[in-house]
XYZ file of C-alpha atoms in Angstrom:
382
model
C 0.000 0.000 0.000
C 2.835 2.394 0.805
C 4.404 1.806 -2.616
C 1.061 2.384 -4.337
C 0.467 5.598 -2.382
C 3.930 6.873 -3.271
C 3.375 6.021 -6.944
C 0.089 7.953 -6.970
C 1.796 10.900 -5.211
C 4.609 11.050 -7.767
C 2.076 10.774 -10.606
C 0.173 13.746 -9.187
C 3.408 15.759 -8.959
C 4.087 14.962 -12.587
C 0.658 16.237 -13.579
C 1.209 19.428 -11.600
C 4.570 19.997 -13.290
C 3.053 19.436 -16.759
C 0.208 21.850 -16.008
C 2.659 24.448 -14.658
C 4.818 24.181 -17.788
C 1.727 24.501 -20.044
C 0.419 27.610 -18.292
C 3.643 29.478 -17.490
C 6.271 28.164 -19.901
C 8.420 27.160 -16.932
C 9.826 23.708 -16.265
C 9.772 22.641 -12.604
C 11.913 19.819 -11.258
C 10.415 17.903 -8.323
C 11.173 17.455 -5.476
C 14.416 19.443 -5.604
C 14.207 23.159 -4.874
C 15.421 24.212 -8.275
C 13.585 25.391 -11.359
C 14.384 26.575 -14.866
C 12.630 29.721 -16.058
C 12.581 30.752 -19.691
C 13.791 34.198 -20.760
C 12.162 34.946 -24.142
C 14.285 38.025 -24.911
C 17.491 36.037 -24.548
C 16.326 32.583 -25.590
C 17.977 31.041 -22.560
C 17.194 29.439 -19.252
C 18.193 30.865 -15.886
C 18.945 28.505 -13.032
C 17.463 29.850 -9.807
C 19.266 28.141 -6.924
C 17.311 29.018 -3.821
C 20.078 27.832 -1.541
C 22.576 30.112 -3.364
C 20.684 33.235 -4.478
C 23.887 35.007 -5.539
C 24.453 32.712 -8.540
C 22.819 32.847 -11.980
C 23.338 30.418 -14.856
C 22.159 30.814 -18.435
C 22.995 29.405 -21.837
C 22.071 29.107 -25.507
C 23.337 27.661 -28.762
C 25.422 29.846 -31.065
C 23.685 30.648 -34.366
C 25.103 31.824 -37.735
C 24.061 35.422 -37.039
C 26.233 35.348 -33.884
C 29.446 34.730 -35.855
C 31.672 36.135 -38.581
C 32.115 34.661 -42.059
C 34.681 32.161 -40.716
C 32.222 30.791 -38.147
C 33.885 32.358 -35.081
C 31.405 33.887 -32.622
C 31.735 37.665 -32.362
C 33.325 38.919 -29.172
C 30.459 41.396 -28.902
C 27.933 38.556 -28.804
C 29.756 36.997 -25.860
C 30.095 40.358 -24.103
C 26.346 40.912 -24.476
C 25.615 37.516 -22.873
C 28.034 38.295 -20.044
C 26.350 41.628 -19.363
C 22.851 40.140 -19.422
C 23.829 37.551 -16.815
C 25.410 40.256 -14.673
C 22.382 42.525 -14.976
C 19.999 39.734 -13.936
C 21.904 38.670 -10.828
C 22.719 42.216 -9.653
C 19.143 43.474 -10.189
C 17.776 40.446 -8.357
C 20.161 40.998 -5.440
C 19.442 44.724 -5.178
C 15.711 43.933 -4.925
C 16.155 41.093 -2.411
C 15.065 43.251 0.519
C 11.952 45.325 1.097
C 12.345 48.866 -0.102
C 12.368 51.009 -3.217
C 12.544 48.907 -6.394
C 15.460 49.371 -8.762
C 17.299 48.028 -11.791
C 21.078 47.521 -11.910
C 22.980 49.587 -14.490
C 26.404 48.614 -15.797
C 29.156 51.022 -14.731
C 32.355 49.200 -15.681
C 33.744 45.978 -17.118
C 37.248 44.980 -16.057
C 39.767 43.573 -18.544
C 38.353 40.471 -20.247
C 40.444 37.884 -22.091
C 38.996 35.641 -24.778
C 40.797 32.424 -23.870
C 39.589 30.305 -26.801
C 37.287 30.905 -29.787
C 33.661 29.805 -29.805
C 32.053 28.512 -32.997
C 28.618 28.167 -34.575
C 26.720 25.189 -33.152
C 28.416 25.252 -29.760
C 26.458 25.999 -26.597
C 27.558 28.945 -24.448
C 27.086 28.412 -20.706
C 27.269 31.658 -18.720
C 27.487 31.650 -14.912
C 27.488 34.796 -12.788
C 28.196 35.241 -9.084
C 28.202 38.275 -6.798
C 31.612 38.540 -5.136
C 31.530 41.959 -3.433
C 29.137 44.774 -2.578
C 29.891 48.319 -1.504
C 27.278 50.806 -0.340
C 26.235 51.707 -3.887
C 27.765 49.084 -6.203
C 27.859 45.348 -6.919
C 30.811 43.338 -8.237
C 29.847 40.356 -10.395
C 32.213 37.618 -11.600
C 31.139 35.908 -14.832
C 32.524 32.744 -16.461
C 31.674 31.541 -19.964
C 32.070 27.897 -21.003
C 31.594 26.585 -24.542
C 30.238 23.088 -25.115
C 30.485 20.983 -28.248
C 27.182 19.114 -28.050
C 28.411 16.444 -30.507
C 31.432 15.407 -28.444
C 30.480 16.780 -25.016
C 33.777 18.696 -24.827
C 33.690 21.835 -22.665
C 36.236 24.618 -22.381
C 36.530 27.943 -20.591
C 36.315 30.805 -23.080
C 35.898 33.934 -20.934
C 36.231 35.287 -17.400
C 34.955 38.775 -16.657
C 34.366 41.147 -13.758
C 31.546 43.697 -13.958
C 30.424 46.525 -11.689
C 26.779 47.602 -11.387
C 24.938 50.383 -9.577
C 21.228 50.185 -8.575
C 19.068 52.964 -10.037
C 15.607 53.714 -8.692
C 12.636 52.857 -10.911
C 11.014 56.103 -9.758
C 14.018 58.356 -10.422
C 16.710 57.266 -12.866
C 19.254 59.668 -11.355
C 18.873 58.259 -7.844
C 21.405 55.588 -6.827
C 20.084 53.299 -4.091
C 21.954 51.381 -1.418
C 22.957 47.771 -2.066
C 22.000 44.984 0.356
C 25.241 43.552 1.823
C 26.386 40.012 1.111
C 27.706 37.555 3.691
C 31.340 36.547 3.146
C 32.643 33.147 4.139
C 36.032 34.663 4.988
C 37.059 38.128 6.201
C 39.775 38.205 3.528
C 37.151 38.115 0.781
C 35.635 41.398 1.927
C 39.048 43.062 2.261
C 40.164 41.901 -1.190
C 36.857 43.077 -2.675
C 37.249 46.504 -1.087
C 40.718 46.865 -2.654
C 39.316 45.976 -6.096
C 36.517 48.486 -5.583
C 38.885 51.341 -4.704
C 41.214 50.502 -7.621
C 38.449 50.503 -10.250
C 36.933 53.680 -8.809
C 40.242 55.515 -9.186
C 40.822 54.235 -12.715
C 37.314 55.209 -13.787
C 37.932 58.804 -12.760
C 41.300 58.932 -14.565
C 39.835 57.487 -17.766
C 36.924 59.914 -17.787
C 39.240 62.917 -17.701
C 41.567 61.767 -20.495
C 38.833 60.817 -22.998
C 38.022 64.184 -24.547
C 39.272 63.858 -28.129
C 37.211 62.954 -31.196
C 38.046 60.716 -34.158
C 38.148 62.869 -37.296
C 37.922 61.444 -40.864
C 40.844 61.947 -43.272
C 40.636 62.044 -47.079
C 42.736 59.570 -49.147
C 44.727 58.027 -46.281
C 47.727 55.793 -46.899
C 47.551 52.032 -46.127
C 48.639 50.913 -42.625
C 48.041 54.363 -41.172
C 45.604 55.161 -38.379
C 43.335 57.094 -40.739
C 43.181 54.239 -43.266
C 41.413 51.796 -40.944
C 39.540 54.102 -38.539
C 35.794 53.524 -38.666
C 32.554 54.854 -37.226
C 29.048 53.510 -36.766
C 25.976 55.659 -36.149
C 23.035 54.100 -34.303
C 19.648 55.503 -33.281
C 18.732 54.163 -29.845
C 15.335 52.472 -29.917
C 13.105 50.811 -27.302
C 14.566 47.339 -27.977
C 18.014 48.637 -26.952
C 16.855 49.928 -23.578
C 16.097 48.898 -20.011
C 12.953 49.661 -18.013
C 14.437 53.094 -17.353
C 14.700 53.928 -21.039
C 18.500 53.899 -21.261
C 20.690 51.537 -23.264
C 21.682 48.094 -21.977
C 25.433 47.917 -21.374
C 25.552 44.713 -23.416
C 24.082 46.479 -26.466
C 26.750 49.180 -26.248
C 29.567 46.627 -25.871
C 28.335 44.644 -28.874
C 28.376 47.776 -31.039
C 31.839 48.691 -29.757
C 33.184 45.249 -30.637
C 31.613 45.484 -34.102
C 33.396 48.755 -34.847
C 36.702 47.470 -33.436
C 36.371 44.392 -35.666
C 35.870 46.568 -38.750
C 39.016 48.552 -37.904
C 41.055 45.362 -37.441
C 39.734 43.788 -40.660
C 40.468 46.928 -42.676
C 44.014 47.023 -41.354
C 45.068 43.411 -41.975
C 42.409 42.229 -44.506
C 42.154 38.727 -42.976
C 39.879 36.871 -40.595
C 40.133 38.550 -37.198
C 38.905 37.633 -33.701
C 38.706 39.462 -30.381
C 41.606 38.493 -28.123
C 40.830 40.714 -25.130
C 39.025 43.834 -24.007
C 40.624 46.275 -21.634
C 38.459 47.884 -18.982
C 35.246 49.343 -20.450
C 34.125 52.444 -18.610
C 30.559 53.722 -18.884
C 30.838 57.424 -18.111
C 27.184 58.356 -18.538
C 23.808 56.832 -19.386
C 22.579 56.746 -22.996
C 18.864 57.459 -23.201
C 16.268 56.226 -25.646
C 16.076 58.478 -28.713
C 19.759 59.441 -28.634
C 21.944 59.085 -31.706
C 25.209 57.407 -30.722
C 28.424 57.458 -32.712
C 30.803 54.575 -32.057
C 34.287 55.420 -33.373
C 37.309 53.147 -33.538
C 40.964 53.789 -34.355
C 44.064 51.672 -34.175
C 46.556 52.771 -31.547
C 49.224 50.035 -31.496
C 50.351 46.864 -33.259
C 52.730 44.166 -32.066
C 53.903 41.314 -34.281
C 50.625 39.421 -33.936
C 48.090 41.698 -32.236
C 46.312 45.014 -32.740
C 45.055 47.440 -30.099
C 42.006 49.501 -31.072
C 40.551 52.371 -29.079
C 36.765 52.648 -29.231
C 34.865 55.760 -28.170
C 31.095 56.090 -27.774
C 29.561 59.566 -28.071
C 25.875 60.313 -27.517
C 23.836 63.104 -29.094
C 20.416 63.637 -27.435
C 18.715 64.983 -30.576
C 15.254 65.132 -28.953
C 16.509 66.982 -25.860
C 17.887 70.462 -26.491
C 18.835 70.892 -22.836
C 21.654 68.312 -23.025
C 24.772 68.557 -25.173
C 26.828 65.964 -27.030
C 28.783 63.861 -24.485
C 31.208 60.936 -24.132
C 29.285 57.874 -22.896
C 31.834 55.019 -22.917
C 35.382 54.103 -23.922
C 37.606 51.027 -24.087
C 40.585 49.337 -25.763
C 40.033 46.126 -27.751
C 42.809 43.732 -28.800
C 42.434 41.651 -31.957
C 44.507 38.963 -33.623
C 44.670 37.923 -37.279
C 43.932 34.296 -38.192
C 44.536 32.163 -41.268
C 41.832 29.961 -42.821
C 43.177 27.128 -40.647
C 42.736 29.247 -37.513
C 46.444 29.886 -36.946
C 47.809 33.242 -35.837
C 49.200 35.462 -38.608
C 51.657 38.389 -38.511
C 49.989 41.813 -38.402
C 50.961 44.696 -40.740
C 52.751 47.273 -38.631
C 50.896 50.483 -37.902
C 52.467 53.699 -39.232
C 51.658 56.600 -36.849
C 51.885 59.991 -38.572
C 50.893 62.791 -36.200
C 52.350 63.520 -32.774
C 49.121 62.413 -31.099
C 49.203 59.120 -32.999
C 52.812 58.537 -31.989
C 51.944 59.296 -28.370
C 49.013 56.876 -28.419
C 51.259 54.253 -30.048
C 53.781 54.483 -27.205
C 51.013 54.346 -24.605
C 49.608 51.249 -26.312
C 53.062 49.685 -26.385
C 53.364 50.273 -22.650
C 50.015 48.542 -22.019
C 51.080 45.643 -24.254
C 54.421 45.136 -22.491
C 52.796 45.452 -19.076
C 50.209 42.779 -19.888
C 52.853 40.548 -21.488
C 54.993 40.719 -18.340
C 51.929 39.996 -16.210
C 51.090 36.884 -18.255
C 54.686 35.640 -18.090
C 54.779 36.158 -14.336
C 51.505 34.273 -13.939
C 52.835 31.382 -16.054
C 56.066 31.141 -14.058
C 54.183 31.154 -10.752
C 52.106 28.125 -11.752
C 53.523 24.714 -10.705
């Protein structure tokens, strides 16, 4: 009798789960306290772990429109997925306590390395975790794994750190306080505070030095900065925006990567892929109805890599009270690949003006600094 009663109980649970999925589009797993909820805008599933509310997982298969002509997934596509995962977990956390409702806005993305390429047909698994909170900001660590569903092979493709601030749904200019997280060790909070202070200082320095504008040049010579520099103009529509009516950080990063890719392709005229993105700083919000200009120019080339500076300027054409302003900036690094996917030498950049020569030396310094950091990390590993 006990076995029969249990069988009838499990059958009833199954009927409840089927009915729930039919009505809500959600798949519930019984009896574990975990469920998958569909996200139509992203075409993914988010894993809500009730025992660990500071973790979000999502994933989807890579389609042809996510990749370049060689089948490599655009870096901007991956950056957009990373930002969406970060926005979900940080918004959820900031609304975890009773109080004024808010949505988390992206303020900064730390340097992100693309460890291995992702291809059409592979599944991207994105996991995000909150690692630190200050009074008005949230640090989110995001990992991206690619899975070959034919062989079951998985590999780490990206690791990123993002910073968000909670903005009130009633007043977009009001930054709310962030609920604190509980750390398992005291060292975690201290290390997080150091990262917070470092990124805050760098954000201020970057904002002050990004005042110049990319100007077009007639009949430029090959391998010069002017020859490959590119711009993209985009009218911000409702599909680009959050509940507040300002642009998703992931949309901006995708456009920035697209422009940087055009610059790299024009310079070397081969298949190119994103190798890394230096810190992306979002200096100001971009509102719905703005016209944004995303400009890219090459700043430095090594033997096998290219550094491209990307600037995002916003023009609020429907608001006469606000002037043209710098919204975001970052440095992207690209590499050139052969048809077999092997790294190719890059044509050397020829800086002409004094400003171009100065930017070239600054880019060289960043390249050597990162190269030394990678070598030191390799030597420290057993």
